[in-house]
Amino acid sequence: IEEDAHTVISLHRPGYYLERMKCDDGEDEDLRQQELKKHKNTFEAAVLKQRNGVCRPVDLWCNMATNTIGNKGRG
């Protein structure tokens, strides 16, 4: 399928994994909370293949409660 595709995009939301991570150590939990705050409402769409364009990651803003995605810096 990939060789027939004109564009391939990979999606990644770090907050998803940070929300589900469990830390037993208090210091590790503090670091997890800091990272979660930093990555809250962030989303990355990595353009892995584009026949007539640039391949690069694009940082986006997201609100999972309303399923809204937009340009970063919005929220």
GROMACS .gro file of C-alpha atoms in nm:
model
   75
    1ILE     CA    1   0.000   0.000   0.000
    2GLU     CA    2   0.282   0.242   0.092
    3GLU     CA    3   0.443   0.231  -0.251
    4ASP     CA    4   0.111   0.324  -0.415
    5ALA     CA    5   0.040   0.609  -0.169
    6HIS     CA    6   0.108   0.970  -0.256
    7THR     CA    7   0.126   1.072   0.111
    8VAL     CA    8   0.194   0.877   0.431
    9ILE     CA    9   0.140   1.048   0.767
   10SER     CA   10   0.217   0.906   1.112
   11LEU     CA   11   0.031   1.042   1.416
   12HIS     CA   12   0.172   1.068   1.770
   13ARG     CA   13   0.030   1.222   2.088
   14PRO     CA   14   0.281   1.204   2.379
   15GLY     CA   15   0.018   1.300   2.635
   16TYR     CA   16  -0.170   0.977   2.569
   17TYR     CA   17   0.119   0.768   2.702
   18LEU     CA   18   0.205   1.006   2.985
   19GLU     CA   19  -0.156   0.996   3.112
   20ARG     CA   20  -0.146   0.616   3.135
   21MET     CA   21   0.204   0.584   3.284
   22LYS     CA   22   0.228   0.492   3.652
   23CYS     CA   23   0.524   0.597   3.870
   24ASP     CA   24   0.589   0.453   4.215
   25ASP     CA   25   0.865   0.699   4.303
   26GLY     CA   26   0.751   1.051   4.401
   27GLU     CA   27   1.033   1.218   4.208
   28ASP     CA   28   0.949   1.020   3.893
   29GLU     CA   29   0.583   1.114   3.936
   30ASP     CA   30   0.678   1.484   3.958
   31LEU     CA   31   0.877   1.452   3.634
   32ARG     CA   32   0.586   1.272   3.468
   33GLN     CA   33   0.347   1.549   3.575
   34GLN     CA   34   0.583   1.816   3.438
   35GLU     CA   35   0.611   1.634   3.104
   36LEU     CA   36   0.234   1.582   3.093
   37LYS     CA   37   0.178   1.954   3.148
   38LYS     CA   38   0.431   2.037   2.874
   39HIS     CA   39   0.271   1.796   2.625
   40LYS     CA   40  -0.093   1.862   2.714
   41ASN     CA   41  -0.289   1.939   2.398
   42THR     CA   42   0.006   1.864   2.169
   43PHE     CA   43  -0.004   1.637   1.869
   44GLU     CA   44   0.253   1.547   1.605
   45ALA     CA   45   0.175   1.453   1.247
   46ALA     CA   46   0.494   1.326   1.082
   47VAL     CA   47   0.481   1.339   0.704
   48LEU     CA   48   0.679   1.025   0.620
   49LYS     CA   49   0.622   1.029   0.245
   50GLN     CA   50   0.503   1.297   0.009
   51ARG     CA   51   0.568   1.258  -0.359
   52ASN     CA   52   0.582   1.629  -0.442
   53GLY     CA   53   0.668   1.785  -0.109
   54VAL     CA   54   0.875   1.798   0.205
   55CYS     CA   55   0.879   1.514   0.459
   56ARG     CA   56   0.893   1.649   0.815
   57PRO     CA   57   0.709   1.644   1.148
   58VAL     CA   58   0.437   1.903   1.203
   59ASP     CA   59   0.353   2.007   1.561
   60LEU     CA   60  -0.018   2.062   1.613
   61TRP     CA   61  -0.260   2.161   1.889
   62CYS     CA   62  -0.538   1.922   1.987
   63ASN     CA   63  -0.836   1.912   2.219
   64MET     CA   64  -0.931   1.549   2.268
   65ALA     CA   65  -1.258   1.636   2.447
   66THR     CA   66  -1.394   1.794   2.127
   67ASN     CA   67  -1.176   1.604   1.874
   68THR     CA   68  -1.035   1.934   1.748
   69ILE     CA   69  -0.693   1.967   1.583
   70GLY     CA   70  -0.536   2.296   1.472
   71ASN     CA   71  -0.217   2.495   1.447
   72LYS     CA   72   0.008   2.488   1.755
   73GLY     CA   73  -0.007   2.795   1.977
   74ARG     CA   74  -0.385   2.807   1.955
   75GLY     CA   75  -0.474   2.676   2.300
   0.00000   0.00000   0.00000
